[in-house]
């Protein structure tokens, strides 16, 4: 996923992660899915940062093609199992 210009909502930093964590996740292997809640133009990423944290990131694609990251948190156990299972394929 090429992200030339991302913007970050204040809510993205609630769990202590930084902008760098988003870009680090993109530099590695990650899973991308449409919003599980059915929101239009919203996507979820599961991946790891360079420190090895398992991250869940949610972002919206804006009309000007930028992405607005509004959630970055540690994966739940269920998300982590899904991530590990799907990467083994």
XYZ file of N, CA and C in Angstrom:
267
model
N 0.859 -1.181 0.000
C 0.000 0.000 0.000
C 0.895 1.232 0.000
N 0.782 2.023 -0.997
C 1.567 3.254 -1.071
C 0.783 4.389 -0.420
N 1.380 4.982 0.586
C 0.716 6.086 1.288
C 1.621 7.298 1.192
N 1.292 8.178 0.273
C 2.101 9.380 0.091
C 1.818 10.413 1.174
N 0.556 10.491 1.586
C 0.189 11.539 2.522
C -0.893 11.032 3.472
N -0.497 10.723 4.680
C -1.457 10.277 5.692
C -1.632 11.387 6.716
N -2.840 11.500 7.220
C -3.124 12.418 8.319
C -3.602 11.567 9.493
N -3.324 12.047 10.695
C -3.616 11.269 11.893
C -4.555 12.044 12.807
N -5.660 11.406 13.163
C -6.581 11.983 14.146
C -5.950 11.838 15.527
N -6.314 12.715 16.437
C -5.810 12.619 17.808
C -6.116 11.251 18.422
N -7.248 10.680 18.046
C -7.653 9.381 18.603
C -6.682 8.261 18.233
N -5.899 8.441 17.180
C -4.937 7.416 16.759
C -3.847 7.205 17.802
N -3.599 8.198 18.639
C -2.493 8.139 19.591
C -2.925 7.775 21.015
N -4.202 7.444 21.182
C -4.764 7.131 22.500
C -4.023 5.998 23.204
N -3.561 5.010 22.443
C -2.939 3.823 23.034
C -1.420 3.891 23.052
N -0.867 5.075 22.799
C 0.563 5.271 22.935
C 1.401 5.008 21.698
N 0.775 4.728 20.571
C 1.541 4.501 19.344
C 1.744 5.812 18.601
N 2.739 5.821 17.704
C 3.145 7.041 17.000
C 2.929 6.875 15.498
N 3.064 7.957 14.755
C 2.970 7.905 13.298
C 3.947 6.884 12.738
N 5.137 6.828 13.314
C 6.164 5.905 12.835
C 5.689 4.455 12.885
N 4.868 4.120 13.875
C 4.371 2.750 13.988
C 3.505 2.385 12.776
N 2.731 3.318 12.283
C 1.912 3.101 11.092
C 2.813 2.784 9.896
N 3.834 3.602 9.682
C 4.724 3.396 8.539
C 5.568 2.137 8.689
N 5.947 1.802 9.921
C 6.700 0.573 10.154
C 5.849 -0.647 9.824
N 4.570 -0.624 10.201
C 3.666 -1.719 9.866
C 3.602 -1.886 8.350
N 3.503 -0.782 7.618
C 3.405 -0.845 6.160
C 4.682 -1.378 5.509
N 5.806 -1.250 6.191
C 7.076 -1.716 5.636
C 7.223 -3.237 5.732
N 6.374 -3.878 6.545
C 6.458 -5.323 6.731
C 5.279 -6.043 6.111
N 5.048 -7.252 6.597
C 3.903 -8.046 6.127
C 2.687 -7.679 6.960
N 1.605 -7.392 6.289
C 0.380 -7.007 7.001
C -0.834 -7.510 6.248
N -1.950 -7.544 6.938
C -3.232 -7.897 6.339
C -4.078 -6.645 6.244
N -4.795 -6.527 5.141
C -5.693 -5.388 4.941
C -7.073 -5.930 4.627
N -8.057 -5.459 5.369
C -9.446 -5.854 5.158
C -10.335 -4.623 5.174
N -11.469 -4.738 4.509
C -12.483 -3.686 4.629
C -12.998 -3.685 6.060
N -13.562 -2.582 6.462
C -14.099 -2.449 7.813
C -15.019 -3.613 8.147
N -14.785 -4.249 9.266
C -15.648 -5.343 9.718
C -17.009 -4.814 10.167
N -17.091 -3.523 10.401
C -18.357 -2.904 10.812
C -19.157 -2.381 9.626
N -18.607 -2.539 8.417
C -19.334 -2.177 7.206
C -19.249 -0.721 6.803
N -18.333 0.048 7.394
C -18.200 1.457 7.017
C -17.579 1.572 5.627
N -18.109 2.474 4.827
C -17.605 2.690 3.479
C -16.268 3.424 3.514
N -15.331 2.981 2.688
C -13.999 3.582 2.544
C -13.175 3.523 3.824
N -13.490 2.553 4.698
C -12.729 2.354 5.935
C -12.071 0.977 5.864
N -10.800 0.935 6.240
C -10.021 -0.298 6.164
C -9.308 -0.569 7.480
N -9.052 -1.846 7.726
C -8.345 -2.277 8.923
C -7.063 -2.980 8.514
N -5.991 -2.694 9.237
C -4.703 -3.333 9.009
C -4.311 -4.112 10.253
N -3.767 -5.289 10.049
C -3.163 -6.076 11.110
C -1.717 -6.312 10.715
N -0.791 -5.960 11.589
C 0.622 -6.135 11.283
C 1.475 -5.811 12.493
N 2.781 -5.715 12.242
C 3.712 -5.489 13.348
C 4.604 -4.293 13.058
N 4.960 -3.582 14.121
C 5.926 -2.503 13.984
C 7.327 -3.088 14.183
N 8.362 -2.264 14.081
C 9.735 -2.752 14.194
C 10.057 -3.281 15.590
N 9.319 -2.827 16.595
C 9.531 -3.317 17.962
C 8.888 -4.690 18.172
N 8.114 -5.153 17.193
C 7.468 -6.457 17.281
C 6.066 -6.434 17.846
N 5.519 -5.244 18.128
C 4.153 -5.150 18.633
C 3.171 -5.557 17.540
N 2.158 -6.311 17.920
C 1.085 -6.695 16.998
C 0.050 -5.577 17.017
N -0.114 -4.890 15.882
C -0.960 -3.693 15.839
C -2.214 -3.881 15.003
N -3.255 -3.217 15.440
C -4.516 -3.095 14.701
C -4.681 -1.618 14.390
N -4.733 -1.300 13.103
C -4.843 0.092 12.669
C -6.077 0.233 11.791
N -6.830 1.302 12.008
C -8.029 1.565 11.214
C -7.891 2.952 10.593
N -8.211 3.030 9.300
C -8.110 4.312 8.603
C -9.238 4.461 7.592
N -9.475 5.695 7.201
C -10.491 6.042 6.204
C -9.785 6.658 5.009
N -10.232 6.309 3.808
C -9.726 6.941 2.597
C -10.537 8.214 2.372
N -9.841 9.339 2.301
C -10.498 10.635 2.118
C -10.753 10.907 0.642
N -11.659 11.828 0.315
C -11.974 12.127 -1.088
C -10.759 12.546 -1.922
N -9.750 13.137 -1.288
C -8.557 13.565 -2.032
C -7.489 12.466 -2.090
N -7.857 11.220 -1.733
C -7.011 10.023 -1.795
C -6.013 9.919 -0.636
N -5.990 10.887 0.274
C -5.172 10.729 1.477
C -5.859 9.724 2.389
N -5.135 9.222 3.382
C -5.754 8.356 4.374
C -5.731 9.066 5.715
N -6.799 8.876 6.474
C -6.915 9.465 7.819
C -6.911 8.319 8.814
N -5.807 8.161 9.521
C -5.656 7.104 10.523
C -6.327 7.587 11.806
N -7.266 6.783 12.310
C -7.960 7.219 13.526
C -7.908 6.199 14.655
N -7.256 5.051 14.427
C -7.150 4.049 15.487
C -5.863 3.254 15.313
N -5.054 3.190 16.373
C -3.869 2.332 16.415
C -3.806 1.736 17.820
N -3.899 0.417 17.896
C -3.874 -0.251 19.206
C -3.261 -1.635 19.055
N -2.946 -2.235 20.179
C -2.444 -3.608 20.179
C -3.584 -4.533 19.749
N -3.264 -5.554 18.955
C -4.268 -6.514 18.519
C -4.856 -7.256 19.713
N -6.106 -7.618 19.595
C -6.710 -8.531 20.564
C -6.143 -9.928 20.297
N -6.356 -10.849 21.211
C -5.893 -12.224 21.000
C -6.528 -12.838 19.755
N -7.790 -12.562 19.530
C -8.488 -13.081 18.348
C -7.874 -12.524 17.069
N -7.589 -11.226 17.027
C -6.966 -10.621 15.859
C -5.573 -11.199 15.621
N -4.840 -11.423 16.703
C -3.490 -11.971 16.581
C -3.523 -13.380 15.984
N -4.461 -14.216 16.438
C -4.590 -15.569 15.876
C -4.954 -15.502 14.390
N -5.868 -14.613 14.031
C -6.265 -14.447 12.625
C -5.054 -14.021 11.790
N -4.314 -13.051 12.274
C -3.124 -12.541 11.580
C -2.118 -13.666 11.358
N -1.807 -14.411 12.399
C -0.817 -15.480 12.285
C -1.298 -16.582 11.360
N -2.579 -16.931 11.439
C -3.138 -17.987 10.582
C -3.097 -17.586 9.112
N -3.531 -16.370 8.815
C -3.592 -15.933 7.419
C -2.208 -15.703 6.817
N -1.217 -15.361 7.617
C 0.132 -15.190 7.081
C 0.804 -16.511 6.785
N 0.329 -17.590 7.386
C 0.921 -18.893 7.137
C 0.504 -19.468 5.786
N -0.486 -18.922 5.167
C -0.982 -19.424 3.876
C 0.041 -19.225 2.801
